[in-house]
Amino acid sequence: MLEQLLIFTRGGLILWSCKEIGNALKGSPIDTLIRSCLLEERSGDRSFRYDAPGASYTLKWTFQNELGLVFVAVYQQFLQLLYVDELLAMVKRDFSAVYSPRKASYRDFDEVYRQLEKEALARGEANKGLNKANRKIEDGSSKNTDLRGGTVLRGSVKGSAGTKGQKDGKEDDSAADHKPAAVVDKAGHENGVTNGKLSSSDEESKPVEVAFDRSKLQKLKAKGGKKTNAVKKEKEDPKKKVKQDRKPWDAPATGKLDYSEPVRDTNDEEVVEVHGKSLVDYEEDEESDDEEAKDEKAPAKKGWFSSVFQSVTGKAALEKADLVPAMKALKDRLMTKNVAEEIAEKICESVAASLLGKKLGTFTRVSSAVKEAMGDALLRILTPKRSIDILRDVKSAKDEGRPYVIVFVGVNGVGKSTSLAKVAYWLKSHELSVLIAACDTFRSGAVEQLRTHAKRLQTTLYEKGYEKDPANVAREAIATAAKTKHDVVLVDTAGRMQDNEPLMRALANLINVNKPDLVLFVGEALVGNEAVDQLSKFNQTLADLSATAKRKPIDGILLTKFDTIDDKVGAALSMVYVSGAPIMFLGCGQSYHDLRRLNVKSIIKTLLQ
Amino acid sequence: MAQVELRRFSADTALYTTAAVFLVTLLLLVSVLVASLRRKKRNTIVILGLSGSGKTALFYQLRDSSLYEGTVTSMVPNEDTFLLHSEISKSGKIKPVHVVDLPGHPKLRPLLDDYLPKAQGILFMVDALDFVPNVRSTAEYLYEVLSKPLVVKRKLPVLIVCNKCDKVTAHSVDFIRKQLEKELDKLRVTRTTLEGSDVAAEIKPGIDGEPFKFSHCVNKVTMVETSVITGKVGEVQTFIREQVKP
């Protein structure tokens, strides 16, 4: 069962919550959802898992962008509630009809909700059955082909009725080929029963809604009708399939298998894609899609005058089809700026989700609206959510009487040591004493390189030569720094590829042992798709192998070689999106002072150019 | 005139539409002008603060004197122009206030720059109950606000609203003031900028060389104790009415 269903505005005012369920949620799943999912441009996802001590919920949501409403359903993670999507859609439909911006109390929605839930439950039950039936089709077609007809039919009957188990199906298998006609008959009968049941549940909901809107009611009725039709169609389908399959009965068996293949495939895909939605929804969706398509075509025929008129008066609500071309163009643009494809895709999805159903203002083109929404989204992604004021953190560490530890990690050859020297230079310019720990005990010349930097910057170097355990070297270095009252310890590590497990383990160990204040991932601005893999694997390893209960992934990013990339600044976006960590510095040249902060606005400008 | 119009229409529909478009743009221009004229008399009060400090609740408390079902983290600003709920029954013409409640999530903070030019006063919400764990992020945000060139130059008054004071374990206003001043003092020292940073245009608040005090700010920074939940927001209303004269 649902734990909670909430309706709130994007502004954050709860308009309606299900009082009846009334279970107090443990922790604050809703706020977590908003903060770590919806505001991170991940609203294209299908669901969100909330884990806190004593509570684990799955959250699903849907937006009403035109009115700025958010609908969130919360349920226990171990439950597989198939009707949630549908319930949310129904609640959205009905609530949007009664919503008005100045009204804030919707207690009269309780009754409607109760009906909707009942309806959704009934449908969910039916869907479950259909899913089972689909599975049956697969079983039947792959196992015993001659019995397929019978099995399929019975499967769907049973499934739709949702009463008998799968077990009976197998028992009846042998009987099936003796009297297939009887089975078909039974199927027809049972169909009638379930249809009746469904429509009656529709009818139940009607009296309540009369209070709101008569025309909507009619629609609902029509929909209910359609739905049952859809169910019927769905049930007839297997029969057709059977007929099709039976035709080549005399033909070689291989050909027959091929016939069933496409059918199975589509079923499969549907189940996987919509995650628990059954074909019933699918057909309904398709119908409504068709309607939408028709609606779109109709004005197109009216010619350019009406389109001019439309652009003056503002368009109707944005639909998916309107957004697709603009989204594609934008995604391509992001990718030419070197944003990883996966990331570009996800961000576009999220932006599309935030635009669906919105009305465009006068003189706004879809592309410009999309661009604007994208600009906002990028600003939200790139704006750091925690302070990136290292100096202050250093100060407070100093007040506690301990050195502030920064560990530099990254793959080979991205410029860890050089960046470390630049950071040391910057810290020194703020009158902080720096100790450099040479924990790259692997690459020849690494220690000497740091020694040269240390000499030039007149900072202390802590080194124990090569072939030592880097974790130990770092620990000793920190201990020394505490004794000698150094303010900051910069730990250089050996470069490693993200797939090299032993080395990644060693790195995790170093971080576990020394518990640095800041783990800085050094990445090249030159990388494209690889950036995602690098960062996510580093992040994952560090989090997985973390010894403490508090996971300690990467805290910040230092992007090097930024002067070499011209306008291909996409790596910055990819990295921030993947890790959620802010970009703390940019390396943009060869000399010590070539270290900058990220200018978010100029990056966004470049990305959208 | 009408004849000309007609001839054009029959000759070329495109011309007709250009005329229409021209007219509409003219209208738009006029409306923009009117809007910009009206904007000169600022009546906007901006509510700021960390997530969960009670900004949205205060917004609805001021507008409707009701908390409804509660609030969740805001994703977009709430804004409205209204008479404070306590003034609705008053007779006579009262100037309505434009109140903007900005989301507290750090990623949404850049929104402030859009609203600041119109602002006449700032309400900065602080959670007095959960103050100590958040003191640094609170101070950081407050520093950001106090160092905005617009705030300093226009001497925008800031009211620090200590919320949730109905709770027994809530910290006192004095304690919060001292802690915040201490943190802001630290921030003044460390808040330096690297080249190319967004925060380049900050003005250091307070007097250089002296420990930071709110009283040193060029703009008026005051503190007040409230409890939005119980509706104890009288002093906030007084502040608003000091800035936006009825």
mmCIF file of N, CA and C in Angstrom, chain A residues 11-111:
data_model
loop_
_atom_site.group_PDB
_atom_site.id
_atom_site.type_symbol
_atom_site.label_atom_id
_atom_site.label_comp_id
_atom_site.label_asym_id
_atom_site.label_seq_id
_atom_site.Cartn_x
_atom_site.Cartn_y
_atom_site.Cartn_z
ATOM 1 N N GLY A 11 6.451 25.775 -5.655
ATOM 2 C CA GLY A 11 6.876 26.724 -4.635
ATOM 3 C C GLY A 11 7.042 26.084 -3.273
ATOM 4 N N GLY A 12 6.491 24.908 -3.074
ATOM 5 C CA GLY A 12 6.731 24.181 -1.847
ATOM 6 C C GLY A 12 5.547 24.105 -0.900
ATOM 7 N N LEU A 13 4.381 24.583 -1.312
ATOM 8 C CA LEU A 13 3.216 24.512 -0.425
ATOM 9 C C LEU A 13 2.484 23.199 -0.668
ATOM 10 N N ILE A 14 2.266 22.459 0.406
ATOM 11 C CA ILE A 14 1.525 21.211 0.270
ATOM 12 C C ILE A 14 0.054 21.528 0.104
ATOM 13 N N LEU A 15 -0.514 21.085 -0.982
ATOM 14 C CA LEU A 15 -1.920 21.397 -1.238
ATOM 15 C C LEU A 15 -2.822 20.311 -0.698
ATOM 16 N N TRP A 16 -2.358 19.087 -0.852
ATOM 17 C CA TRP A 16 -3.208 17.986 -0.413
ATOM 18 C C TRP A 16 -2.329 16.795 -0.070
ATOM 19 N N SER A 17 -2.659 16.147 1.006
ATOM 20 C CA SER A 17 -1.966 14.900 1.294
ATOM 21 C C SER A 17 -3.005 13.919 1.769
ATOM 22 N N CYS A 18 -2.728 12.674 1.596
ATOM 23 C CA CYS A 18 -3.725 11.677 1.937
ATOM 24 C C CYS A 18 -3.789 11.510 3.445
ATOM 25 N N LYS A 19 -4.830 12.069 4.042
ATOM 26 C CA LYS A 19 -4.976 12.014 5.495
ATOM 27 C C LYS A 19 -5.274 10.592 5.949
ATOM 28 N N GLU A 20 -5.958 9.882 5.091
ATOM 29 C CA GLU A 20 -6.448 8.568 5.480
ATOM 30 C C GLU A 20 -5.302 7.605 5.757
ATOM 31 N N ILE A 21 -4.302 7.670 4.865
ATOM 32 C CA ILE A 21 -3.167 6.780 5.048
ATOM 33 C C ILE A 21 -2.490 7.159 6.354
ATOM 34 N N GLY A 22 -2.221 8.453 6.427
ATOM 35 C CA GLY A 22 -1.851 9.025 7.722
ATOM 36 C C GLY A 22 -0.571 8.530 8.346
ATOM 37 N N ASN A 23 0.098 7.569 7.739
ATOM 38 C CA ASN A 23 1.355 7.127 8.336
ATOM 39 C C ASN A 23 2.360 8.261 8.295
ATOM 40 N N ALA A 24 2.978 8.514 9.427
ATOM 41 C CA ALA A 24 4.023 9.519 9.401
ATOM 42 C C ALA A 24 5.220 8.905 8.697
ATOM 43 N N LEU A 25 5.759 9.629 7.742
ATOM 44 C CA LEU A 25 6.931 9.136 7.037
ATOM 45 C C LEU A 25 8.144 9.289 7.931
ATOM 46 N N LYS A 26 8.995 8.296 7.862
ATOM 47 C CA LYS A 26 10.215 8.391 8.653
ATOM 48 C C LYS A 26 11.257 9.153 7.841
ATOM 49 N N GLY A 27 12.004 9.996 8.509
ATOM 50 C CA GLY A 27 12.966 10.811 7.788
ATOM 51 C C GLY A 27 12.226 11.860 6.976
ATOM 52 N N SER A 28 12.841 12.374 5.960
ATOM 53 C CA SER A 28 12.157 13.350 5.120
ATOM 54 C C SER A 28 12.371 12.988 3.654
ATOM 55 N N PRO A 29 11.677 11.937 3.218
ATOM 56 C CA PRO A 29 11.892 11.477 1.844
ATOM 57 C C PRO A 29 11.545 12.525 0.801
ATOM 58 N N ILE A 30 10.499 13.316 1.077
ATOM 59 C CA ILE A 30 10.064 14.272 0.060
ATOM 60 C C ILE A 30 11.140 15.332 -0.149
ATOM 61 N N ASP A 31 11.625 15.891 0.958
ATOM 62 C CA ASP A 31 12.648 16.922 0.829
ATOM 63 C C ASP A 31 13.903 16.360 0.171
ATOM 64 N N THR A 32 14.240 15.125 0.536
ATOM 65 C CA THR A 32 15.419 14.508 -0.084
ATOM 66 C C THR A 32 15.202 14.331 -1.569
ATOM 67 N N LEU A 33 14.004 13.903 -1.919
ATOM 68 C CA LEU A 33 13.695 13.733 -3.346
ATOM 69 C C LEU A 33 13.901 15.047 -4.089
ATOM 70 N N ILE A 34 13.360 16.116 -3.533
ATOM 71 C CA ILE A 34 13.451 17.404 -4.222
ATOM 72 C C ILE A 34 14.904 17.846 -4.310
ATOM 73 N N ARG A 35 15.610 17.714 -3.187
ATOM 74 C CA ARG A 35 16.972 18.240 -3.173
ATOM 75 C C ARG A 35 17.920 17.424 -4.019
ATOM 76 N N SER A 36 17.819 16.120 -3.943
ATOM 77 C CA SER A 36 18.868 15.339 -4.598
ATOM 78 C C SER A 36 18.432 14.744 -5.923
ATOM 79 N N CYS A 37 17.199 14.970 -6.296
ATOM 80 C CA CYS A 37 16.781 14.408 -7.583
ATOM 81 C C CYS A 37 16.183 15.472 -8.486
ATOM 82 N N LEU A 38 15.136 16.089 -8.016
ATOM 83 C CA LEU A 38 14.442 17.027 -8.901
ATOM 84 C C LEU A 38 15.273 18.271 -9.158
ATOM 85 N N LEU A 39 16.012 18.719 -8.156
ATOM 86 C CA LEU A 39 16.807 19.932 -8.346
ATOM 87 C C LEU A 39 18.152 19.635 -8.982
ATOM 88 N N GLU A 40 18.466 18.371 -9.141
ATOM 89 C CA GLU A 40 19.738 18.015 -9.767
ATOM 90 C C GLU A 40 19.537 17.646 -11.227
ATOM 91 N N GLU A 41 18.427 18.027 -11.754
ATOM 92 C CA GLU A 41 18.109 17.722 -13.149
ATOM 93 C C GLU A 41 18.116 16.219 -13.390
ATOM 94 N N ARG A 42 17.541 15.487 -12.469
ATOM 95 C CA ARG A 42 17.393 14.060 -12.690
ATOM 96 C C ARG A 42 15.925 13.677 -12.724
ATOM 97 N N SER A 43 15.066 14.631 -12.996
ATOM 98 C CA SER A 43 13.642 14.319 -12.953
ATOM 99 C C SER A 43 13.203 13.490 -14.146
ATOM 100 N N GLY A 44 14.126 13.219 -15.070
ATOM 101 C CA GLY A 44 13.786 12.301 -16.152
ATOM 102 C C GLY A 44 13.760 10.852 -15.684
ATOM 103 N N ASP A 45 14.304 10.604 -14.503
ATOM 104 C CA ASP A 45 14.312 9.243 -13.957
ATOM 105 C C ASP A 45 12.889 8.768 -13.687
ATOM 106 N N ARG A 46 12.759 7.468 -13.490
ATOM 107 C CA ARG A 46 11.416 6.934 -13.283
ATOM 108 C C ARG A 46 11.027 6.871 -11.809
ATOM 109 N N SER A 47 12.006 6.636 -10.970
ATOM 110 C CA SER A 47 11.680 6.581 -9.550
ATOM 111 C C SER A 47 12.914 6.941 -8.741
ATOM 112 N N PHE A 48 12.691 7.141 -7.457
ATOM 113 C CA PHE A 48 13.778 7.558 -6.592
ATOM 114 C C PHE A 48 13.738 6.686 -5.353
ATOM 115 N N ARG A 49 14.906 6.217 -4.947
ATOM 116 C CA ARG A 49 14.955 5.384 -3.748
ATOM 117 C C ARG A 49 15.482 6.210 -2.600
ATOM 118 N N TYR A 50 14.738 6.160 -1.519
ATOM 119 C CA TYR A 50 15.138 6.911 -0.337
ATOM 120 C C TYR A 50 15.559 5.926 0.736
ATOM 121 N N ASP A 51 16.784 6.037 1.168
ATOM 122 C CA ASP A 51 17.275 5.151 2.216
ATOM 123 C C ASP A 51 17.718 5.978 3.405
ATOM 124 N N ALA A 52 17.138 5.662 4.539
ATOM 125 C CA ALA A 52 17.560 6.317 5.773
ATOM 126 C C ALA A 52 17.433 5.269 6.853
ATOM 127 N N PRO A 53 18.092 5.492 7.990
ATOM 128 C CA PRO A 53 17.944 4.508 9.051
ATOM 129 C C PRO A 53 16.475 4.288 9.398
ATOM 130 N N GLY A 54 16.053 3.040 9.312
ATOM 131 C CA GLY A 54 14.683 2.714 9.698
ATOM 132 C C GLY A 54 13.646 2.989 8.634
ATOM 133 N N ALA A 55 14.073 3.427 7.472
ATOM 134 C CA ALA A 55 13.085 3.715 6.437
ATOM 135 C C ALA A 55 13.703 3.547 5.068
ATOM 136 N N SER A 56 13.006 2.861 4.212
ATOM 137 C CA SER A 56 13.446 2.818 2.823
ATOM 138 C C SER A 56 12.213 2.874 1.940
ATOM 139 N N TYR A 57 12.125 3.954 1.211
ATOM 140 C CA TYR A 57 10.939 4.180 0.396
ATOM 141 C C TYR A 57 11.301 4.261 -1.069
ATOM 142 N N THR A 58 10.340 3.955 -1.887
ATOM 143 C CA THR A 58 10.458 4.289 -3.293
ATOM 144 C C THR A 58 9.508 5.439 -3.548
ATOM 145 N N LEU A 59 9.981 6.425 -4.285
ATOM 146 C CA LEU A 59 9.136 7.571 -4.590
ATOM 147 C C LEU A 59 8.950 7.675 -6.093
ATOM 148 N N LYS A 60 7.722 7.932 -6.454
ATOM 149 C CA LYS A 60 7.438 8.204 -7.862
ATOM 150 C C LYS A 60 6.745 9.546 -7.939
ATOM 151 N N TRP A 61 6.961 10.210 -9.067
ATOM 152 C CA TRP A 61 6.399 11.550 -9.149
ATOM 153 C C TRP A 61 5.947 11.847 -10.560
ATOM 154 N N THR A 62 5.135 12.869 -10.650
ATOM 155 C CA THR A 62 4.771 13.368 -11.967
ATOM 156 C C THR A 62 4.535 14.862 -11.834
ATOM 157 N N PHE A 63 4.743 15.585 -12.910
ATOM 158 C CA PHE A 63 4.604 17.042 -12.870
ATOM 159 C C PHE A 63 3.359 17.476 -13.615
ATOM 160 N N GLN A 64 2.789 18.566 -13.154
ATOM 161 C CA GLN A 64 1.798 19.288 -13.950
ATOM 162 C C GLN A 64 2.463 20.640 -14.184
ATOM 163 N N ASN A 65 3.175 20.762 -15.289
ATOM 164 C CA ASN A 65 3.999 21.948 -15.482
ATOM 165 C C ASN A 65 3.192 23.214 -15.730
ATOM 166 N N GLU A 66 2.043 23.046 -16.346
ATOM 167 C CA GLU A 66 1.233 24.220 -16.644
ATOM 168 C C GLU A 66 0.821 24.919 -15.349
ATOM 169 N N LEU A 67 0.417 24.135 -14.373
ATOM 170 C CA LEU A 67 -0.026 24.714 -13.105
ATOM 171 C C LEU A 67 1.094 24.739 -12.072
ATOM 172 N N GLY A 68 2.222 24.139 -12.404
ATOM 173 C CA GLY A 68 3.334 24.122 -11.459
ATOM 174 C C GLY A 68 3.076 23.213 -10.274
ATOM 175 N N LEU A 69 2.489 22.066 -10.528
ATOM 176 C CA LEU A 69 2.181 21.141 -9.438
ATOM 177 C C LEU A 69 3.075 19.905 -9.520
ATOM 178 N N VAL A 70 3.339 19.328 -8.365
ATOM 179 C CA VAL A 70 4.105 18.095 -8.311
ATOM 180 C C VAL A 70 3.294 17.068 -7.531
ATOM 181 N N PHE A 71 3.228 15.878 -8.066
ATOM 182 C CA PHE A 71 2.506 14.789 -7.394
ATOM 183 C C PHE A 71 3.522 13.722 -7.031
ATOM 184 N N VAL A 72 3.570 13.368 -5.773
ATOM 185 C CA VAL A 72 4.552 12.381 -5.347
ATOM 186 C C VAL A 72 3.862 11.261 -4.585
ATOM 187 N N ALA A 73 4.186 10.033 -4.953
ATOM 188 C CA ALA A 73 3.678 8.879 -4.223
ATOM 189 C C ALA A 73 4.853 8.211 -3.512
ATOM 190 N N VAL A 74 4.640 7.851 -2.276
ATOM 191 C CA VAL A 74 5.695 7.214 -1.490
ATOM 192 C C VAL A 74 5.222 5.840 -1.063
ATOM 193 N N TYR A 75 6.047 4.833 -1.296
ATOM 194 C CA TYR A 75 5.700 3.508 -0.774
ATOM 195 C C TYR A 75 6.946 2.745 -0.377
ATOM 196 N N GLN A 76 6.733 1.689 0.394
ATOM 197 C CA GLN A 76 7.851 0.906 0.902
ATOM 198 C C GLN A 76 8.630 0.285 -0.252
ATOM 199 N N GLN A 77 9.936 0.251 -0.084
ATOM 200 C CA GLN A 77 10.773 -0.174 -1.187
ATOM 201 C C GLN A 77 10.528 -1.632 -1.586
ATOM 202 N N PHE A 78 10.198 -2.473 -0.599
ATOM 203 C CA PHE A 78 10.068 -3.892 -0.939
ATOM 204 C C PHE A 78 8.772 -4.206 -1.677
ATOM 205 N N LEU A 79 7.887 -3.242 -1.740
ATOM 206 C CA LEU A 79 6.631 -3.480 -2.443
ATOM 207 C C LEU A 79 6.785 -3.168 -3.918
ATOM 208 N N GLN A 80 6.116 -3.976 -4.704
ATOM 209 C CA GLN A 80 6.102 -3.695 -6.134
ATOM 210 C C GLN A 80 4.698 -3.243 -6.478
ATOM 211 N N LEU A 81 4.488 -1.958 -6.443
ATOM 212 C CA LEU A 81 3.140 -1.478 -6.711
ATOM 213 C C LEU A 81 3.030 -1.078 -8.176
ATOM 214 N N LEU A 82 2.267 -1.846 -8.888
ATOM 215 C CA LEU A 82 2.209 -1.603 -10.326
ATOM 216 C C LEU A 82 1.252 -0.483 -10.688
ATOM 217 N N TYR A 83 0.369 -0.159 -9.753
ATOM 218 C CA TYR A 83 -0.672 0.803 -10.139
ATOM 219 C C TYR A 83 -0.292 2.236 -9.830
ATOM 220 N N VAL A 84 0.910 2.443 -9.273
ATOM 221 C CA VAL A 84 1.246 3.787 -8.805
ATOM 222 C C VAL A 84 1.275 4.797 -9.946
ATOM 223 N N ASP A 85 1.926 4.418 -11.049
ATOM 224 C CA ASP A 85 2.010 5.341 -12.181
ATOM 225 C C ASP A 85 0.629 5.783 -12.630
ATOM 226 N N GLU A 86 -0.241 4.773 -12.698
ATOM 227 C CA GLU A 86 -1.575 5.068 -13.182
ATOM 228 C C GLU A 86 -2.349 5.926 -12.193
ATOM 229 N N LEU A 87 -2.182 5.601 -10.929
ATOM 230 C CA LEU A 87 -2.871 6.373 -9.895
ATOM 231 C C LEU A 87 -2.413 7.825 -9.948
ATOM 232 N N LEU A 88 -1.100 8.019 -10.078
ATOM 233 C CA LEU A 88 -0.578 9.385 -10.146
ATOM 234 C C LEU A 88 -1.165 10.119 -11.341
ATOM 235 N N ALA A 89 -1.233 9.416 -12.460
ATOM 236 C CA ALA A 89 -1.765 10.058 -13.664
ATOM 237 C C ALA A 89 -3.219 10.457 -13.446
ATOM 238 N N MET A 90 -3.969 9.570 -12.782
ATOM 239 C CA MET A 90 -5.381 9.860 -12.569
ATOM 240 C C MET A 90 -5.565 11.008 -11.582
ATOM 241 N N VAL A 91 -4.767 10.955 -10.516
ATOM 242 C CA VAL A 91 -4.859 12.026 -9.520
ATOM 243 C C VAL A 91 -4.503 13.352 -10.170
ATOM 244 N N LYS A 92 -3.471 13.313 -11.004
ATOM 245 C CA LYS A 92 -3.049 14.535 -11.703
ATOM 246 C C LYS A 92 -4.184 15.089 -12.561
ATOM 247 N N ARG A 93 -4.826 14.177 -13.282
ATOM 248 C CA ARG A 93 -5.893 14.605 -14.183
ATOM 249 C C ARG A 93 -7.028 15.251 -13.399
ATOM 250 N N ASP A 94 -7.447 14.581 -12.340
ATOM 251 C CA ASP A 94 -8.610 15.069 -11.611
ATOM 252 C C ASP A 94 -8.286 16.264 -10.737
ATOM 253 N N PHE A 95 -7.074 16.272 -10.204
ATOM 254 C CA PHE A 95 -6.744 17.393 -9.323
ATOM 255 C C PHE A 95 -6.551 18.660 -10.137
ATOM 256 N N SER A 96 -5.962 18.523 -11.313
ATOM 257 C CA SER A 96 -5.748 19.698 -12.157
ATOM 258 C C SER A 96 -7.071 20.380 -12.465
ATOM 259 N N ALA A 97 -8.123 19.590 -12.543
ATOM 260 C CA ALA A 97 -9.425 20.158 -12.868
ATOM 261 C C ALA A 97 -9.972 21.004 -11.722
ATOM 262 N N VAL A 98 -9.665 20.629 -10.494
ATOM 263 C CA VAL A 98 -10.226 21.381 -9.372
ATOM 264 C C VAL A 98 -9.266 22.438 -8.840
ATOM 265 N N TYR A 99 -8.029 22.427 -9.356
ATOM 266 C CA TYR A 99 -7.032 23.340 -8.809
ATOM 267 C C TYR A 99 -7.290 24.780 -9.242
ATOM 268 N N SER A 100 -7.150 25.685 -8.298
ATOM 269 C CA SER A 100 -7.114 27.098 -8.664
ATOM 270 C C SER A 100 -6.047 27.757 -7.797
ATOM 271 N N PRO A 101 -5.289 28.675 -8.380
ATOM 272 C CA PRO A 101 -4.095 29.181 -7.708
ATOM 273 C C PRO A 101 -4.347 29.817 -6.337
ATOM 274 N N ARG A 102 -5.516 30.430 -6.160
ATOM 275 C CA ARG A 102 -5.736 31.129 -4.891
ATOM 276 C C ARG A 102 -6.283 30.204 -3.817
ATOM 277 N N LYS A 103 -6.676 29.029 -4.230
ATOM 278 C CA LYS A 103 -7.260 28.118 -3.260
ATOM 279 C C LYS A 103 -6.141 27.255 -2.692
ATOM 280 N N ALA A 104 -6.211 26.953 -1.423
ATOM 281 C CA ALA A 104 -5.140 26.147 -0.866
ATOM 282 C C ALA A 104 -5.651 24.994 -0.027
ATOM 283 N N SER A 105 -6.947 24.861 0.049
ATOM 284 C CA SER A 105 -7.480 23.755 0.831
ATOM 285 C C SER A 105 -8.325 22.867 -0.076
ATOM 286 N N TYR A 106 -7.966 21.634 -0.107
ATOM 287 C CA TYR A 106 -8.633 20.730 -1.046
ATOM 288 C C TYR A 106 -9.136 19.488 -0.330
ATOM 289 N N ARG A 107 -9.739 19.704 0.835
ATOM 290 C CA ARG A 107 -10.174 18.530 1.590
ATOM 291 C C ARG A 107 -11.248 17.751 0.839
ATOM 292 N N ASP A 108 -11.965 18.466 -0.025
ATOM 293 C CA ASP A 108 -13.022 17.779 -0.757
ATOM 294 C C ASP A 108 -12.442 16.821 -1.797
ATOM 295 N N PHE A 109 -11.138 16.845 -1.951
ATOM 296 C CA PHE A 109 -10.522 15.930 -2.903
ATOM 297 C C PHE A 109 -10.393 14.526 -2.317
ATOM 298 N N ASP A 110 -10.541 14.435 -1.006
ATOM 299 C CA ASP A 110 -10.409 13.137 -0.324
ATOM 300 C C ASP A 110 -11.266 12.062 -0.979
ATOM 301 N N GLU A 111 -12.514 12.448 -1.179
ATOM 302 C CA GLU A 111 -13.491 11.486 -1.686
ATOM 303 C C GLU A 111 -13.076 11.019 -3.082
#
